[in-house]
């Protein structure tokens, strides 16, 4: 199945939410919350994230997380991630109680695909264009179809390299050609 078919399939089963003039959505992606170890990339921004979340919760925003909220390629235990980042999950519970939370899964938390949707569509209630949101791993063969192999490589090869100080050479954020290709 090609990337267009994977994207179409995700959108066919998307969660639909209303979008209008008064809509207040905050969209965040790729937090990669880990277990609080040196490999937990979320730790660098945890306080900033929590402060921003307090701001959005107080002002009645609807929170959309577009995949990879948890880093389940490097870590095996969701419970340890939730325990270490307890404040974040308490905020999620607050948002959930107000029906103001939607999270989709990405390649690094693919294990949650049975409980989280793969896509969100904001249906424009005022006649404009709808907004379709996916994590984006669907466009990459190794991150969608071969995700188990990719997870194993990250878990057993990349994680020890990262722990020893090696920077990620595959990041689209640091590679203009890769970023353009993914777009």
PDB file of C-alpha atoms in Angstrom:
ATOM      1  CA  UNK A   1       0.000   0.000   0.000  1.00  0.00           C
ATOM      2  CA  UNK A   2       1.455   3.348  -1.062  1.00  0.00           C
ATOM      3  CA  UNK A   3       1.641   6.488   1.031  1.00  0.00           C
ATOM      4  CA  UNK A   4      -1.427   8.067  -0.609  1.00  0.00           C
ATOM      5  CA  UNK A   5      -3.505   5.027   0.237  1.00  0.00           C
ATOM      6  CA  UNK A   6      -2.194   5.019   3.835  1.00  0.00           C
ATOM      7  CA  UNK A   7      -3.136   8.702   4.164  1.00  0.00           C
ATOM      8  CA  UNK A   8      -6.565   8.149   2.565  1.00  0.00           C
ATOM      9  CA  UNK A   9      -7.214   5.238   4.951  1.00  0.00           C
ATOM     10  CA  UNK A  10      -6.296   7.401   7.949  1.00  0.00           C
ATOM     11  CA  UNK A  11      -8.635  10.178   6.792  1.00  0.00           C
ATOM     12  CA  UNK A  12     -11.495   7.735   6.098  1.00  0.00           C
ATOM     13  CA  UNK A  13     -11.542   6.868   9.814  1.00  0.00           C
ATOM     14  CA  UNK A  14     -10.724  10.345  11.127  1.00  0.00           C
ATOM     15  CA  UNK A  15     -12.325  11.907  14.149  1.00  0.00           C
ATOM     16  CA  UNK A  16     -14.377  14.937  13.060  1.00  0.00           C
ATOM     17  CA  UNK A  17     -14.483  18.099  15.178  1.00  0.00           C
ATOM     18  CA  UNK A  18     -16.234  21.414  14.441  1.00  0.00           C
ATOM     19  CA  UNK A  19     -14.265  24.464  13.316  1.00  0.00           C
ATOM     20  CA  UNK A  20     -15.837  27.890  13.488  1.00  0.00           C
ATOM     21  CA  UNK A  21     -15.058  31.501  14.322  1.00  0.00           C
ATOM     22  CA  UNK A  22     -15.122  30.806  18.072  1.00  0.00           C
ATOM     23  CA  UNK A  23     -13.049  27.619  17.941  1.00  0.00           C
ATOM     24  CA  UNK A  24     -10.013  27.567  20.217  1.00  0.00           C
ATOM     25  CA  UNK A  25      -7.658  24.723  19.366  1.00  0.00           C
ATOM     26  CA  UNK A  26      -4.067  24.273  20.417  1.00  0.00           C
ATOM     27  CA  UNK A  27      -2.138  21.791  18.277  1.00  0.00           C
ATOM     28  CA  UNK A  28       1.001  20.090  19.571  1.00  0.00           C
ATOM     29  CA  UNK A  29       2.959  17.172  18.166  1.00  0.00           C
ATOM     30  CA  UNK A  30       6.028  15.051  18.810  1.00  0.00           C
ATOM     31  CA  UNK A  31       6.447  15.571  22.541  1.00  0.00           C
ATOM     32  CA  UNK A  32       8.170  12.176  22.877  1.00  0.00           C
ATOM     33  CA  UNK A  33       7.547  11.950  26.628  1.00  0.00           C
ATOM     34  CA  UNK A  34       9.852   9.309  28.064  1.00  0.00           C
ATOM     35  CA  UNK A  35      10.629   7.738  31.412  1.00  0.00           C
ATOM     36  CA  UNK A  36      12.618  10.643  32.850  1.00  0.00           C
ATOM     37  CA  UNK A  37      16.042   9.243  31.931  1.00  0.00           C
ATOM     38  CA  UNK A  38      18.776  11.048  29.991  1.00  0.00           C
ATOM     39  CA  UNK A  39      17.107   9.784  26.788  1.00  0.00           C
ATOM     40  CA  UNK A  40      13.856  11.589  27.632  1.00  0.00           C
ATOM     41  CA  UNK A  41      13.863  14.374  25.027  1.00  0.00           C
ATOM     42  CA  UNK A  42      10.717  15.894  26.559  1.00  0.00           C
ATOM     43  CA  UNK A  43      12.538  16.855  29.768  1.00  0.00           C
ATOM     44  CA  UNK A  44      14.243  19.868  28.159  1.00  0.00           C
ATOM     45  CA  UNK A  45      10.868  21.499  27.549  1.00  0.00           C
ATOM     46  CA  UNK A  46       8.699  19.970  30.285  1.00  0.00           C
ATOM     47  CA  UNK A  47       8.319  23.143  32.357  1.00  0.00           C
ATOM     48  CA  UNK A  48       7.621  25.282  29.296  1.00  0.00           C
ATOM     49  CA  UNK A  49       5.076  22.734  28.070  1.00  0.00           C
ATOM     50  CA  UNK A  50       3.321  22.585  31.454  1.00  0.00           C
ATOM     51  CA  UNK A  51       3.179  26.403  31.693  1.00  0.00           C
ATOM     52  CA  UNK A  52       1.724  26.613  28.189  1.00  0.00           C
ATOM     53  CA  UNK A  53      -0.804  23.897  29.020  1.00  0.00           C
ATOM     54  CA  UNK A  54      -1.923  25.784  32.156  1.00  0.00           C
ATOM     55  CA  UNK A  55      -2.443  28.857  29.975  1.00  0.00           C
ATOM     56  CA  UNK A  56      -4.502  26.946  27.403  1.00  0.00           C
ATOM     57  CA  UNK A  57      -6.571  25.101  30.014  1.00  0.00           C
ATOM     58  CA  UNK A  58      -7.449  28.340  31.865  1.00  0.00           C
ATOM     59  CA  UNK A  59      -8.565  29.946  28.608  1.00  0.00           C
ATOM     60  CA  UNK A  60     -10.757  27.066  27.465  1.00  0.00           C
ATOM     61  CA  UNK A  61      -8.720  25.731  24.550  1.00  0.00           C
ATOM     62  CA  UNK A  62      -9.293  22.299  23.027  1.00  0.00           C
ATOM     63  CA  UNK A  63      -6.030  20.328  23.021  1.00  0.00           C
ATOM     64  CA  UNK A  64      -5.034  18.340  19.923  1.00  0.00           C
ATOM     65  CA  UNK A  65      -1.922  16.172  20.095  1.00  0.00           C
ATOM     66  CA  UNK A  66      -0.867  14.951  16.656  1.00  0.00           C
ATOM     67  CA  UNK A  67       1.104  11.841  17.482  1.00  0.00           C
ATOM     68  CA  UNK A  68       4.262  10.763  19.255  1.00  0.00           C
ATOM     69  CA  UNK A  69       3.096  12.114  22.592  1.00  0.00           C
ATOM     70  CA  UNK A  70       4.893   9.175  24.177  1.00  0.00           C
ATOM     71  CA  UNK A  71       8.269   7.771  23.198  1.00  0.00           C
ATOM     72  CA  UNK A  72       7.439   4.072  22.988  1.00  0.00           C
ATOM     73  CA  UNK A  73      10.218   3.169  20.590  1.00  0.00           C
ATOM     74  CA  UNK A  74      12.959   3.828  23.143  1.00  0.00           C
ATOM     75  CA  UNK A  75      10.767   2.919  26.134  1.00  0.00           C
ATOM     76  CA  UNK A  76       8.634  -0.146  26.680  1.00  0.00           C
ATOM     77  CA  UNK A  77       6.453   0.866  29.606  1.00  0.00           C
ATOM     78  CA  UNK A  78       3.626   3.364  29.180  1.00  0.00           C
ATOM     79  CA  UNK A  79       2.944   3.218  32.934  1.00  0.00           C
ATOM     80  CA  UNK A  80       6.441   4.541  33.734  1.00  0.00           C
ATOM     81  CA  UNK A  81       5.998   7.403  31.265  1.00  0.00           C
ATOM     82  CA  UNK A  82       2.651   8.326  32.830  1.00  0.00           C
ATOM     83  CA  UNK A  83       4.139   8.072  36.330  1.00  0.00           C
ATOM     84  CA  UNK A  84       7.138  10.250  35.535  1.00  0.00           C
ATOM     85  CA  UNK A  85       5.076  12.885  33.708  1.00  0.00           C
ATOM     86  CA  UNK A  86       2.157  12.698  36.120  1.00  0.00           C
ATOM     87  CA  UNK A  87       1.421  16.440  35.889  1.00  0.00           C
ATOM     88  CA  UNK A  88       0.896  16.215  32.128  1.00  0.00           C
ATOM     89  CA  UNK A  89      -1.512  13.293  32.440  1.00  0.00           C
ATOM     90  CA  UNK A  90      -3.404  15.098  35.218  1.00  0.00           C
ATOM     91  CA  UNK A  91      -3.816  17.991  32.774  1.00  0.00           C
ATOM     92  CA  UNK A  92      -5.071  15.525  30.169  1.00  0.00           C
ATOM     93  CA  UNK A  93      -7.610  14.192  32.690  1.00  0.00           C
ATOM     94  CA  UNK A  94      -8.807  17.757  33.325  1.00  0.00           C
ATOM     95  CA  UNK A  95      -9.168  18.374  29.589  1.00  0.00           C
ATOM     96  CA  UNK A  96     -10.874  15.005  29.089  1.00  0.00           C
ATOM     97  CA  UNK A  97     -13.427  15.800  31.811  1.00  0.00           C
ATOM     98  CA  UNK A  98     -14.318  18.951  29.810  1.00  0.00           C
ATOM     99  CA  UNK A  99     -14.346  16.986  26.528  1.00  0.00           C
ATOM    100  CA  UNK A 100     -11.504  19.204  25.294  1.00  0.00           C
ATOM    101  CA  UNK A 101      -8.862  16.599  24.454  1.00  0.00           C
ATOM    102  CA  UNK A 102      -8.059  14.597  21.359  1.00  0.00           C
ATOM    103  CA  UNK A 103      -4.828  12.744  20.761  1.00  0.00           C
ATOM    104  CA  UNK A 104      -3.900  10.740  17.676  1.00  0.00           C
ATOM    105  CA  UNK A 105      -1.132   8.200  17.430  1.00  0.00           C
ATOM    106  CA  UNK A 106       2.127   8.542  15.552  1.00  0.00           C
ATOM    107  CA  UNK A 107       4.850   6.096  14.684  1.00  0.00           C
ATOM    108  CA  UNK A 108       6.579   6.386  18.100  1.00  0.00           C
ATOM    109  CA  UNK A 109       3.379   5.564  19.975  1.00  0.00           C
ATOM    110  CA  UNK A 110       1.918   3.192  17.373  1.00  0.00           C
ATOM    111  CA  UNK A 111       1.155   0.763  20.218  1.00  0.00           C
ATOM    112  CA  UNK A 112      -1.761   3.070  21.106  1.00  0.00           C
ATOM    113  CA  UNK A 113      -3.420   2.669  17.690  1.00  0.00           C
ATOM    114  CA  UNK A 114      -6.232   0.547  19.161  1.00  0.00           C
ATOM    115  CA  UNK A 115      -7.293   3.334  21.531  1.00  0.00           C
ATOM    116  CA  UNK A 116      -6.367   6.524  19.657  1.00  0.00           C
ATOM    117  CA  UNK A 117      -7.528   7.663  16.208  1.00  0.00           C
ATOM    118  CA  UNK A 118      -5.042   8.133  13.346  1.00  0.00           C
ATOM    119  CA  UNK A 119      -6.394  11.425  12.023  1.00  0.00           C
ATOM    120  CA  UNK A 120      -8.489  14.458  12.874  1.00  0.00           C
ATOM    121  CA  UNK A 121     -10.587  16.551  10.506  1.00  0.00           C
ATOM    122  CA  UNK A 122     -11.712  19.983  11.621  1.00  0.00           C
ATOM    123  CA  UNK A 123     -14.985  20.455   9.729  1.00  0.00           C
ATOM    124  CA  UNK A 124     -15.387  24.115   8.801  1.00  0.00           C
ATOM    125  CA  UNK A 125     -18.896  25.019   9.920  1.00  0.00           C
ATOM    126  CA  UNK A 126     -18.820  28.302   8.028  1.00  0.00           C
ATOM    127  CA  UNK A 127     -18.357  26.998   4.504  1.00  0.00           C
ATOM    128  CA  UNK A 128     -14.576  27.280   4.248  1.00  0.00           C
ATOM    129  CA  UNK A 129     -12.080  24.516   3.812  1.00  0.00           C
ATOM    130  CA  UNK A 130     -11.819  21.682   6.305  1.00  0.00           C
ATOM    131  CA  UNK A 131      -8.472  21.007   7.976  1.00  0.00           C
ATOM    132  CA  UNK A 132      -7.149  17.442   7.869  1.00  0.00           C
ATOM    133  CA  UNK A 133      -4.477  16.492  10.382  1.00  0.00           C
ATOM    134  CA  UNK A 134      -2.349  13.370  10.581  1.00  0.00           C
ATOM    135  CA  UNK A 135       0.974  12.673  12.256  1.00  0.00           C
ATOM    136  CA  UNK A 136       2.714  12.166   8.918  1.00  0.00           C
ATOM    137  CA  UNK A 137       4.393   8.803   9.386  1.00  0.00           C
ATOM    138  CA  UNK A 138       1.981   7.489   6.736  1.00  0.00           C
ATOM    139  CA  UNK A 139       4.148   9.166   4.071  1.00  0.00           C
ATOM    140  CA  UNK A 140       7.235   7.187   5.073  1.00  0.00           C
ATOM    141  CA  UNK A 141       7.441   3.449   4.385  1.00  0.00           C
ATOM    142  CA  UNK A 142       9.852   2.663   7.232  1.00  0.00           C
ATOM    143  CA  UNK A 143       7.864   4.627   9.818  1.00  0.00           C
ATOM    144  CA  UNK A 144       4.484   3.190   8.846  1.00  0.00           C
ATOM    145  CA  UNK A 145       4.740  -0.239   7.239  1.00  0.00           C
ATOM    146  CA  UNK A 146       8.076  -1.264   8.788  1.00  0.00           C
ATOM    147  CA  UNK A 147       7.540   0.485  12.119  1.00  0.00           C
ATOM    148  CA  UNK A 148       8.449  -2.619  14.154  1.00  0.00           C
ATOM    149  CA  UNK A 149      11.838  -2.841  12.433  1.00  0.00           C
ATOM    150  CA  UNK A 150      12.363   0.906  12.839  1.00  0.00           C
ATOM    151  CA  UNK A 151      11.397   0.646  16.519  1.00  0.00           C
ATOM    152  CA  UNK A 152      13.929  -2.146  17.047  1.00  0.00           C
ATOM    153  CA  UNK A 153      16.675  -0.106  15.395  1.00  0.00           C
ATOM    154  CA  UNK A 154      15.837   2.905  17.555  1.00  0.00           C
ATOM    155  CA  UNK A 155      15.584   0.839  20.737  1.00  0.00           C
ATOM    156  CA  UNK A 156      18.733  -1.244  20.311  1.00  0.00           C
ATOM    157  CA  UNK A 157      21.021   0.894  18.119  1.00  0.00           C
ATOM    158  CA  UNK A 158      19.981   4.539  18.302  1.00  0.00           C
ATOM    159  CA  UNK A 159      19.140   4.735  22.035  1.00  0.00           C
ATOM    160  CA  UNK A 160      22.663   3.714  23.176  1.00  0.00           C
ATOM    161  CA  UNK A 161      24.205   6.118  20.633  1.00  0.00           C
ATOM    162  CA  UNK A 162      22.010   8.961  21.840  1.00  0.00           C
ATOM    163  CA  UNK A 163      22.903   8.170  25.444  1.00  0.00           C
ATOM    164  CA  UNK A 164      26.584   8.557  24.526  1.00  0.00           C
ATOM    165  CA  UNK A 165      25.960  12.016  22.999  1.00  0.00           C
ATOM    166  CA  UNK A 166      25.437  11.369  19.263  1.00  0.00           C
ATOM    167  CA  UNK A 167      22.969  13.800  17.624  1.00  0.00           C
ATOM    168  CA  UNK A 168      20.160  12.513  15.393  1.00  0.00           C
ATOM    169  CA  UNK A 169      21.415  12.475  11.767  1.00  0.00           C
ATOM    170  CA  UNK A 170      17.954  11.639  10.354  1.00  0.00           C
ATOM    171  CA  UNK A 171      16.070  14.678  11.636  1.00  0.00           C
ATOM    172  CA  UNK A 172      14.079  16.450   8.923  1.00  0.00           C
ATOM    173  CA  UNK A 173      14.426  19.599  11.033  1.00  0.00           C
ATOM    174  CA  UNK A 174      18.158  19.595  10.301  1.00  0.00           C
ATOM    175  CA  UNK A 175      17.975  18.343   6.715  1.00  0.00           C
ATOM    176  CA  UNK A 176      16.313  20.732   4.238  1.00  0.00           C
ATOM    177  CA  UNK A 177      16.055  18.178   1.399  1.00  0.00           C
ATOM    178  CA  UNK A 178      14.405  15.629   3.688  1.00  0.00           C
ATOM    179  CA  UNK A 179      11.995  18.263   5.052  1.00  0.00           C
ATOM    180  CA  UNK A 180      10.939  19.259   1.530  1.00  0.00           C
ATOM    181  CA  UNK A 181      10.493  15.614   0.505  1.00  0.00           C
ATOM    182  CA  UNK A 182       8.309  14.887   3.547  1.00  0.00           C
ATOM    183  CA  UNK A 183       6.224  17.991   2.956  1.00  0.00           C
TER     184      UNK A 183
END
